XYZ file of C-alpha atoms in Angstrom:
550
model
C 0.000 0.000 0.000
C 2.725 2.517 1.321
C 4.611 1.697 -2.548
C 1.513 2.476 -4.841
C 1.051 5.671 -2.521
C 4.225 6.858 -3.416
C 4.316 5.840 -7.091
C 1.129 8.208 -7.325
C 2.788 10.706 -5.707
C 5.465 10.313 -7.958
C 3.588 10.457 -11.350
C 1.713 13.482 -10.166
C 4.945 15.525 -9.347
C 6.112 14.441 -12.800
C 2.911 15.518 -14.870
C 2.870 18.628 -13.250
C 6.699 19.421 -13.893
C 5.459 18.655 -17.650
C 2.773 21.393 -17.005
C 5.122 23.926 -15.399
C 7.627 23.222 -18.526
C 4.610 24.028 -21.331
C 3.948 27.155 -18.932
C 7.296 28.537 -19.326
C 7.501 27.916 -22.624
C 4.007 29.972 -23.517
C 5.692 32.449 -20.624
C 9.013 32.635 -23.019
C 7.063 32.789 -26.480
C 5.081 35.539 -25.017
C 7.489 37.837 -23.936
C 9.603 37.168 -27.329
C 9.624 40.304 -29.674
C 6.730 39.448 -32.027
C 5.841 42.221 -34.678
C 3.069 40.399 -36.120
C 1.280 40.391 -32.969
C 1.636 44.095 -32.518
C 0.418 45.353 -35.799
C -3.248 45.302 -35.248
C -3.013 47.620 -32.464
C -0.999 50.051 -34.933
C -3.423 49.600 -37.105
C -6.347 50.165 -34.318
C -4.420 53.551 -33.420
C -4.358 54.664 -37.260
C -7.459 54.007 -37.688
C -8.990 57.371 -35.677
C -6.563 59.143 -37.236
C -8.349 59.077 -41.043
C -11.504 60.727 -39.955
C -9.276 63.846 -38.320
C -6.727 63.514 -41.594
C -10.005 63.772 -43.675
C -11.771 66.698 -41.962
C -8.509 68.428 -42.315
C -8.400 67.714 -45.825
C -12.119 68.802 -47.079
C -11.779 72.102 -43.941
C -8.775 72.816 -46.500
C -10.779 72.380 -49.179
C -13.565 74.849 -48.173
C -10.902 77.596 -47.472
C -9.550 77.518 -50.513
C -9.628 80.878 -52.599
C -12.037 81.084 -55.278
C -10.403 80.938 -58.923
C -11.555 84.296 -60.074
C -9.777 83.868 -63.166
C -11.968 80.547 -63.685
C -14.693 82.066 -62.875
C -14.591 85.193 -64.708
C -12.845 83.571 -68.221
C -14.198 80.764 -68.161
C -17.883 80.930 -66.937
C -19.229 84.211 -67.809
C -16.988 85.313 -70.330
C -18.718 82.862 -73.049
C -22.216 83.294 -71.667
C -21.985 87.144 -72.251
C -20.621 87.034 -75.598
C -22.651 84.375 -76.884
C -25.554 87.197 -77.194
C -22.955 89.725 -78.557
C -22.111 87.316 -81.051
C -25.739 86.940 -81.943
C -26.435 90.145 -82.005
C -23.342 90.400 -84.743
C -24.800 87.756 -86.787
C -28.166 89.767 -86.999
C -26.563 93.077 -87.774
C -24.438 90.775 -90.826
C -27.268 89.809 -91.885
C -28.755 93.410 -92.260
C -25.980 94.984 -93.805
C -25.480 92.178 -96.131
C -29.214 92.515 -97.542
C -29.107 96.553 -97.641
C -25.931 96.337 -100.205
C -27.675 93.156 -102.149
C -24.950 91.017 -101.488
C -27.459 88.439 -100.313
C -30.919 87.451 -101.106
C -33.632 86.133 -98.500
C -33.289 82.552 -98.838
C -29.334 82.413 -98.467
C -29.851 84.325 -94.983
C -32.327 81.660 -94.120
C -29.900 78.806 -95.464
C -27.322 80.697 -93.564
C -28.958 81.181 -90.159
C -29.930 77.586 -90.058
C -25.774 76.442 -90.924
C -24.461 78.723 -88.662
C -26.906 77.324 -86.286
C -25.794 73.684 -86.862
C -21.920 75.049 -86.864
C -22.787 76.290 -83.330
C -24.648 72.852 -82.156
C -21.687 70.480 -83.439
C -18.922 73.083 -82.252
C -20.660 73.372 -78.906
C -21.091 69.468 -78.487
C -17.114 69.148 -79.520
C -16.105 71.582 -76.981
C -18.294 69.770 -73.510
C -16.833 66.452 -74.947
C -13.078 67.947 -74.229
C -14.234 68.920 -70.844
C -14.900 72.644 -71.919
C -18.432 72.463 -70.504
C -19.034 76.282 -70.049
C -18.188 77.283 -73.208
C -19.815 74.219 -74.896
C -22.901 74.248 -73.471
C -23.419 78.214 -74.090
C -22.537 77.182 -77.916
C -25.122 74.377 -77.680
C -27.261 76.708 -75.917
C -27.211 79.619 -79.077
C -27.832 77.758 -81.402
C -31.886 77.310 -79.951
C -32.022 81.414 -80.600
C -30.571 81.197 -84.008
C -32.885 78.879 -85.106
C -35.953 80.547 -83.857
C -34.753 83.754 -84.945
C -34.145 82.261 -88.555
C -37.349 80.740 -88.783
C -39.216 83.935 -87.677
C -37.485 85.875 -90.409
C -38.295 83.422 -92.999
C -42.062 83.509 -91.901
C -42.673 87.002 -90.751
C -39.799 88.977 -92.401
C -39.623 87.292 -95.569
C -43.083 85.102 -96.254
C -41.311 82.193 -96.883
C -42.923 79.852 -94.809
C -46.923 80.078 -93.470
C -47.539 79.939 -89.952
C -48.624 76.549 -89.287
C -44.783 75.645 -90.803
C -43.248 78.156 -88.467
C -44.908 77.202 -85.804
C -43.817 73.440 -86.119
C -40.107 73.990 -86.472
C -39.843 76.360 -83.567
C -41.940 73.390 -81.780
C -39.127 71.305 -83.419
C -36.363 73.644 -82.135
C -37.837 74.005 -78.418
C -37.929 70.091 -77.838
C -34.438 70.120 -79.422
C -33.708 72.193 -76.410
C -35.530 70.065 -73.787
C -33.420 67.246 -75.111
C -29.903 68.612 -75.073
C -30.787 70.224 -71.300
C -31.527 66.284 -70.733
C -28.554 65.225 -72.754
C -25.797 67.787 -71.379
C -27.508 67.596 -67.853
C -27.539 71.691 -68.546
C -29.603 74.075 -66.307
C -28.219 76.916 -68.713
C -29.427 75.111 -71.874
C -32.946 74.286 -70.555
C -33.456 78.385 -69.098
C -32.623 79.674 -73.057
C -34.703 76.906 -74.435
C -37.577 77.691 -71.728
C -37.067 81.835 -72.750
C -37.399 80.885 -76.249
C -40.323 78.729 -76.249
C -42.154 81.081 -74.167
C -41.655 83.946 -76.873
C -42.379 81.183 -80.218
C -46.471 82.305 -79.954
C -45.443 86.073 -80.169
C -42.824 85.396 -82.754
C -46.071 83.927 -85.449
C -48.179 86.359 -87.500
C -51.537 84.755 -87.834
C -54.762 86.074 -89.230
C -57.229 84.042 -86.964
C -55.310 83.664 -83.515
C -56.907 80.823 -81.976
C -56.858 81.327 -78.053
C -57.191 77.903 -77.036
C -53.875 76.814 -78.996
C -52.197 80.126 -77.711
C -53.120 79.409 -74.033
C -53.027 75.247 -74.422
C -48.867 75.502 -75.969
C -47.805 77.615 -73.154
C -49.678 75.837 -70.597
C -47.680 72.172 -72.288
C -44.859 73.920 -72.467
C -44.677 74.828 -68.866
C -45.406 71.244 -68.152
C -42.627 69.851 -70.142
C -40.031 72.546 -68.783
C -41.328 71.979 -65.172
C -40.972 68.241 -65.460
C -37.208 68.381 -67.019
C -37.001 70.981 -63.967
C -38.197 68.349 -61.017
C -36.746 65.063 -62.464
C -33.087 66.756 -63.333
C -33.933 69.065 -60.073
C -33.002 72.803 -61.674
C -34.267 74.974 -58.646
C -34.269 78.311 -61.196
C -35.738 76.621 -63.860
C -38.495 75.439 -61.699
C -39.073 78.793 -60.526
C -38.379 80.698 -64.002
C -41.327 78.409 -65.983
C -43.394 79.215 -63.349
C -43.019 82.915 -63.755
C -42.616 82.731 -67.911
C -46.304 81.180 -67.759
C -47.748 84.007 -65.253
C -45.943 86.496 -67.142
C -47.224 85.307 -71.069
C -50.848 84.797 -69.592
C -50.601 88.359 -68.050
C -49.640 89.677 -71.252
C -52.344 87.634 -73.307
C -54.676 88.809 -71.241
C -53.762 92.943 -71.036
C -54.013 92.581 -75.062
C -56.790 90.626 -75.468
C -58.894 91.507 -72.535
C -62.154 89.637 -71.406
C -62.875 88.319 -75.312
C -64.019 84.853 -73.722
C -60.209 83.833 -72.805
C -60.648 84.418 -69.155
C -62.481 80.806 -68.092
C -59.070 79.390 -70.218
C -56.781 81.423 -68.794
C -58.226 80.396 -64.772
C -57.699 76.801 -66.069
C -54.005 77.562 -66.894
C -52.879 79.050 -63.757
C -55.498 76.083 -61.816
C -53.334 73.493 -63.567
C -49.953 75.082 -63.105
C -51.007 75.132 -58.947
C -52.093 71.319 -59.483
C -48.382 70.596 -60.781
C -46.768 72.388 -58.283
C -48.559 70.845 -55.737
C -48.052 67.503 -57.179
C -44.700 67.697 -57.414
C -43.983 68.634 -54.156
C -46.373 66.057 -52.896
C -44.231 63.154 -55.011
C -40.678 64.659 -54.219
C -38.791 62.267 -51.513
C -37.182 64.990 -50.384
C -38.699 68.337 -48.818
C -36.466 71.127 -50.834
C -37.745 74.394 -49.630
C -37.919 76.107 -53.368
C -40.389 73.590 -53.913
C -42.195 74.584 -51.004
C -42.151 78.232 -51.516
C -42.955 78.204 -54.975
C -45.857 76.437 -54.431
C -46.910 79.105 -51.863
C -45.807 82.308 -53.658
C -48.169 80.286 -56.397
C -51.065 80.165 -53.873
C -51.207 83.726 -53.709
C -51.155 84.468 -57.273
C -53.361 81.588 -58.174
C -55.959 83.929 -55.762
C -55.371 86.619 -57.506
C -56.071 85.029 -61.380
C -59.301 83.596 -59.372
C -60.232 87.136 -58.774
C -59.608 88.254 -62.294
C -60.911 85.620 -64.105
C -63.860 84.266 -62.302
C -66.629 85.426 -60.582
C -67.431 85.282 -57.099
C -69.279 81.976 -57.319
C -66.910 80.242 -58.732
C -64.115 81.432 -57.151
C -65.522 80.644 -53.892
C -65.813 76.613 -55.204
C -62.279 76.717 -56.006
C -61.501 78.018 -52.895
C -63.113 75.398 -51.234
C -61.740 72.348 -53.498
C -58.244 74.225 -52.653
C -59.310 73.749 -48.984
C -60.025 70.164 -49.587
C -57.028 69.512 -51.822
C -54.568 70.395 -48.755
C -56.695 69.094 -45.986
C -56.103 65.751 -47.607
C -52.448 66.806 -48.820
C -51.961 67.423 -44.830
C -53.593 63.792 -43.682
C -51.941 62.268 -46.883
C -47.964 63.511 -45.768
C -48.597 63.115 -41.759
C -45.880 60.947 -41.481
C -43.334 63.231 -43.022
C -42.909 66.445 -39.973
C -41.618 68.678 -42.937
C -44.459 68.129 -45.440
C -46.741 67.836 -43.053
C -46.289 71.810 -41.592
C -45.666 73.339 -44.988
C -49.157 71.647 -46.242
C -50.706 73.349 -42.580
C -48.991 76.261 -44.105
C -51.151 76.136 -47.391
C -54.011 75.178 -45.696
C -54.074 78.199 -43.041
C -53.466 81.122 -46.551
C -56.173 79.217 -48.481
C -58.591 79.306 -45.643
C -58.036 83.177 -45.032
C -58.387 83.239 -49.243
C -61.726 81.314 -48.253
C -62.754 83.513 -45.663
C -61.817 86.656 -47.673
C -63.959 85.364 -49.994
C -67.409 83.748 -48.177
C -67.876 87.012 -45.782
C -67.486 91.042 -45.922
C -64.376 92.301 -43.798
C -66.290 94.180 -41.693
C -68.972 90.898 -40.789
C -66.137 88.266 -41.026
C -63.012 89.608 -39.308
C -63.743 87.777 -35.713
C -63.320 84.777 -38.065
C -59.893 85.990 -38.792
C -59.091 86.119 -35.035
C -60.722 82.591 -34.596
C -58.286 81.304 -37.353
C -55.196 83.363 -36.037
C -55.857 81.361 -32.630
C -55.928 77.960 -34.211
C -52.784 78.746 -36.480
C -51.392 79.482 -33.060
C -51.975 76.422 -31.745
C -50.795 74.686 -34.317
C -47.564 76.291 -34.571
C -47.088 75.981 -30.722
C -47.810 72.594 -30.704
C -45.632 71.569 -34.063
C -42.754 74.441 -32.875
C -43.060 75.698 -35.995
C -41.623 79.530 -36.489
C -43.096 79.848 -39.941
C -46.574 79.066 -38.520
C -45.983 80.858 -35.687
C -45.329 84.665 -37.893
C -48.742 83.842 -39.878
C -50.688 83.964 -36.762
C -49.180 86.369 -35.361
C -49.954 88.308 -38.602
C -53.107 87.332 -38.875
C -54.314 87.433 -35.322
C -52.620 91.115 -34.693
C -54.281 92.729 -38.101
C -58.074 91.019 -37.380
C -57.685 92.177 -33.885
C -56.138 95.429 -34.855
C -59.364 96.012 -36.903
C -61.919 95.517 -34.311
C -60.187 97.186 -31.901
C -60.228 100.250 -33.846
C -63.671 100.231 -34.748
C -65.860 102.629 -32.809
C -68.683 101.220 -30.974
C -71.821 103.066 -31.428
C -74.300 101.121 -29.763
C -74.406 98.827 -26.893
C -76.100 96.080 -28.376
C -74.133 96.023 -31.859
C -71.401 93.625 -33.959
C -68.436 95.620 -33.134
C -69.322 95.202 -29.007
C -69.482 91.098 -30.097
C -66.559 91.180 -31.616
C -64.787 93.057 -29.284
C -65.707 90.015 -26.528
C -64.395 87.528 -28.728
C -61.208 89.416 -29.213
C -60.866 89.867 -25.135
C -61.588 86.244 -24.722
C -59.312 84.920 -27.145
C -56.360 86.690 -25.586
C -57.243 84.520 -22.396
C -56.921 81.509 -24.841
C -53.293 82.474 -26.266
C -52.143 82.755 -22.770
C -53.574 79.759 -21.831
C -51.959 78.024 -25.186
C -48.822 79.534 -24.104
C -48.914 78.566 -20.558
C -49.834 74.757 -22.187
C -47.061 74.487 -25.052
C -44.264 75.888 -23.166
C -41.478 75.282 -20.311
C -42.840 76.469 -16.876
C -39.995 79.217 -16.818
C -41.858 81.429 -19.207
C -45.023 80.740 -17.789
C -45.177 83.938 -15.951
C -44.288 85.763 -18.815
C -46.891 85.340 -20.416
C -49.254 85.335 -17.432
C -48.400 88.929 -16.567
C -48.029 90.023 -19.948
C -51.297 88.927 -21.676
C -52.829 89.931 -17.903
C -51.809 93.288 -18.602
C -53.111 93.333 -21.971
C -56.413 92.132 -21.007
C -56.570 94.812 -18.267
C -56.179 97.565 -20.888
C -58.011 96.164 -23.138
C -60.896 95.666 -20.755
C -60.941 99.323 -19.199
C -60.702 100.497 -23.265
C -63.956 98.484 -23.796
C -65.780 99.234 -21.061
C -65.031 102.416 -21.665
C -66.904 102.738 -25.037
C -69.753 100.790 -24.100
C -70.317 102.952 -21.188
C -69.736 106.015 -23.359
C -72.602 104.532 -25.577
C -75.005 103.430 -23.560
C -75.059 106.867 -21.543
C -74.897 109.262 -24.326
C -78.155 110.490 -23.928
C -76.932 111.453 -20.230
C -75.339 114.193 -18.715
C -71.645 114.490 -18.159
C -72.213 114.229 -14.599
C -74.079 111.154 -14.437
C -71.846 109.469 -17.103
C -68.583 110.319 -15.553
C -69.988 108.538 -12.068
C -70.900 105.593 -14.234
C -67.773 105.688 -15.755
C -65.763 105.415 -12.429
C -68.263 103.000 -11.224
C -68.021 100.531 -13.759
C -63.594 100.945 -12.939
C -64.265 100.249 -9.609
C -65.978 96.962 -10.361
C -63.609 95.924 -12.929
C -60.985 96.209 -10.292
C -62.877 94.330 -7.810
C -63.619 91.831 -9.726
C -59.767 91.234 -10.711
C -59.018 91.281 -7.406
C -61.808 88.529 -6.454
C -60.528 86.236 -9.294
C -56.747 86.895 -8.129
C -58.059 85.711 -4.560
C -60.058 82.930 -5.242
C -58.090 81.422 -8.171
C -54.734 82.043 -6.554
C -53.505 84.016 -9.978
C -51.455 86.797 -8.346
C -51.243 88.529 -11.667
C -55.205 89.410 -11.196
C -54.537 90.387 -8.057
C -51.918 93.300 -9.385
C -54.375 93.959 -12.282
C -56.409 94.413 -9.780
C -55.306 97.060 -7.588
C -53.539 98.847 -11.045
C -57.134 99.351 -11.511
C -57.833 101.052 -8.684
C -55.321 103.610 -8.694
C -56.160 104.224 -12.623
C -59.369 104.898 -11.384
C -58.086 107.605 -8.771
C -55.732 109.208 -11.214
C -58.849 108.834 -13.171
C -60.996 110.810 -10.420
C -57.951 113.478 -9.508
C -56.965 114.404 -12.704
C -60.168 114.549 -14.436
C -63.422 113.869 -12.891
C -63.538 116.500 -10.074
C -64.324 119.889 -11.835
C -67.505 117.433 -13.362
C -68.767 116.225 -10.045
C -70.513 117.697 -7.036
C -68.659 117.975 -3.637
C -71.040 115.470 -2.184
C -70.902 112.817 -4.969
C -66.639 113.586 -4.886
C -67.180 113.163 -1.006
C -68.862 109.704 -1.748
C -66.627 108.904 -4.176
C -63.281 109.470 -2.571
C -64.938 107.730 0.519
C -66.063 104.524 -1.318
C -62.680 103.981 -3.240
C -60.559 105.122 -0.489
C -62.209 101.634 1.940
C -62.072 99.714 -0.951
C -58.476 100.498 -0.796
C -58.684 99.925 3.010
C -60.110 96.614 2.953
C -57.937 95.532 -0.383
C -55.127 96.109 1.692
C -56.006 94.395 5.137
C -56.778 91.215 2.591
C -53.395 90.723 1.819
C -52.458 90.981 5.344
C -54.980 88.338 5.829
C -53.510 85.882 2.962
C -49.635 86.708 4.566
């Protein structure tokens, strides 16, 4: 027994000298210099050092000085001379057919070569990475062509108008094309210019309004969709204005003439594309946005025009609808979402505007200013935030300036509305902010409300007691001050809204500045006696109450 003990003990102390050997070997390979092992961590510690090498590269980047030599030569220089050029060509042209050194028809073979020579050369000159110059050669050729063809119809009577009209309609979708092509804002702005002008540039003995109206209206659909799907921010804008700007002109030539239903269908479908295609954009890019508001406004304006009040009250409405469903239809994008409130809150004023008279509709204003408010408080949108403002301050601006004549009366309605809406924008503020700037707006709107309230009683004691003496109606006057302050003061108390409380007592020494300054040479000295008796204990006992709440 006492041998196989100690043969166990013996091939234990030998298998763990065999462990203590492997240890000191993995101790020894451990310690031994081994770059491989190291270079991840280099690499680890390289690694943070890209983004920093990186910002310091593209920070250099953005302070580098602008080439004004580039600029200058290279940019501008071409796009300035290209209509210098043209203007040569035009003046050749003249002084070659006033000494009869050529007839008609070579200047129209001409125009349309050195058109061509301008085309190719231009298309040479962005394929050696001149893309300025190229695309402002590409670019004049469009003019050239139109010019041509207008001086071989209207000049020259070598082509009827339904011709003419067909190759400029040739040369303008030439243009849309190379803009696609040459992925050129430049090239689609001069084609956009010229097709605009191609109606104006046709002499026709039996102008035909709905062809007039219908090109320009295509033509601002093609131009705007070349604009969205290449996105050219000005030449978005620019169609826009080109169409406004021919149909204005139509119209200050032609007049009424049974155009204006077709013209109100022009500007209604350039608003529907707008609209659509800021509905359908993936991204929310703020021309879009203001475009299609800027478009709101003039759209109300053609309305006006163009339509009468019927009608333009419908398409008010179905504007209404449109965005009220544009708003519920882009909830889930925040951007969208406000800008469509946005649209919504002009068209409804538009709508308002139009449904009521000023003077019977403006508390409607205020009522709208108020929910704009809310909206804009509860989104935190600024934008929203300025149009009720705007639109809350005029409408309440306007009421408050009109006299009140009679107790019973609209203006003395509408001047309770206005006094109880300010208690609802401080209670919107007091809701949609932080609790810091809740006395802000507590003591400020308070304030306002107390002037506002003294104002208005004012007037409505002033006409309810004009067939009184001034006696009488300066008692009534102070009487009614005194209650208003009391009552303040009883709302401050019970409600535990120190601000009333202030208003309060403000009231009560208005009304003794009130009785100092200007009631006593009207009043007897027993009614002053009274007076001065009754305010001084309502002083009194104003003042033991707070004593009583301490």
């Amino acid at each position: 027994m006492e041998k196989e003990r100690i043969e166990e003990l013996e091939r234990k102390i030998s298998s763990l000298e065999e462990d203590v050997a492997k240890l000191k070997s993995l101790v020894y390979k451990t310690n031994s210099p081994r770059p491989a092992v190291h270079a991840p961590p280099k690499q680890r510690q390289e690694t943070p050092k890209r983004p920093a090498q990186t910002v310091a590269k593209s920070s250099q980047a953005i302070e580098e000085p602008v080439d004004w030599e580039k600029v200058l030569f290279q940019t501008w220089l071409p796009r300035i001379f290209i209509f210098v050029f043209i203007i040569g060509v035009l003046w050749g042209f003249k002084a070659a057919s006033d000494y009869g050194l050529m007839n008609e028809n070579a200047k129209v073979v001409l125009g349309f070569v050195v058109s061509i020579g301008f085309a190719v050369t231009g298309h040479f000159q962005i394929k050696k990475s001149r893309l300025v110059l190229g695309q402002v050669l590409v670019g004049g050729a469009i003019p050239i062509l139109m010019l041509t063809t207008f001086a071989m119809h209207s000049l020259y009577h070598l082509a009827g108008p339904t011709l003419a009209f067909m190759l400029n309609a040739t040369w303008i979708i030439l243009g849309i094309a190379a803009t696609v092509f040459y992925r050129s804002q430049a090239l689609g702005i001069i084609s956009a210019v010229g097709g605009v002008l191609v109606p104006f540039l046709i002499e026709s003995n039996s102008p035909n309004a709905l062809v007039f109206i219908g090109y320009e209206t295509l033509l601002y659909i093609a131009f705007l969709y070349v604009a969205v799907k290449q996105k050219y921010s000005i030449l978005y804008v620019l169609s826009a204005v080109l169409l406004n700007l021919t149909l204005l002109i139509y119209y200050s030539f032609v007049g009424d003439n049974g155009v204006k239903e077709l013209l109100g269908m022009a500007i209604l479908i350039q608003h529907l594309c707008l609209l659509s295609s800021f509905f359908l954009s993936k991204s929310v890019l703020q021309i879009y946005a203001f475009t299609l508001l800027s478009s709101l406004a003039v759209t109300y304006g053609w309305l006006l025009a163009v339509f009468n009040d019927g009608t333009t009250t419908l398409v008010l409405l179905a504007l209404v609808i449109i965005y009220v469903l544009g708003a519920y239809a882009a909830r889930s994008s925040k951007e969208k979402f406000e800008f469509f409130i946005t649209y919504l809150i002009v068209a409804v004023a538009f709508f308002i505007h139009q449904l009521v008279d000023l003077r019977e509709g403006v508390i409607l204003y205020v009522i709208q200013g108020l929910a704009v408010y809310y909206i804009a408080m509860t989104y935190k949108n600024l934008l929203h935030q300025l149009f009720s403002y705007t639109i809350y301050i005029l409408s309440a601006t306007y009421i408050l300036v009109t006299p009140i004549e009679e107790v019973l009366s609209l203006p003395t309605l509408n001047w309770l509305i206005v006094l109880a809406s300010i208690l609802v924008f401080i209670w919107i503020s007091i809701q949609k902010t932080e609790e810091d700037e809740h006395d802000t707006f507590k003591i400020g709107g308070s304030i306002i409300f107390s002037i506002l309230s003294l104002i208005f009683a004012t007037e409505v004691t002033v006409a309810g007691t004009t067939d009184l003496s001034a006696n009488i109606q300066t008692l009534i006057m102070t009487a009614v001050w005194l209650v208003l302050s009391i009552a303040a003061f009883i709302i401050g108390s019970l409600k535990t809204f120190k601000t009333s409380t202030y208003v309060g007592v403000g009231i009560l020494f208005l009304t003794l500045f009130k009785l100092v300054l200007y009631d006593l040479p009207f009043i007897p000295m027993a009614i002053r006696a009274l007076l001065f008796i009754v305010l001084g204990a309502i002083g009194l006992i104003i003042s033991r109450l707070f004593y009583k709440k301490k």
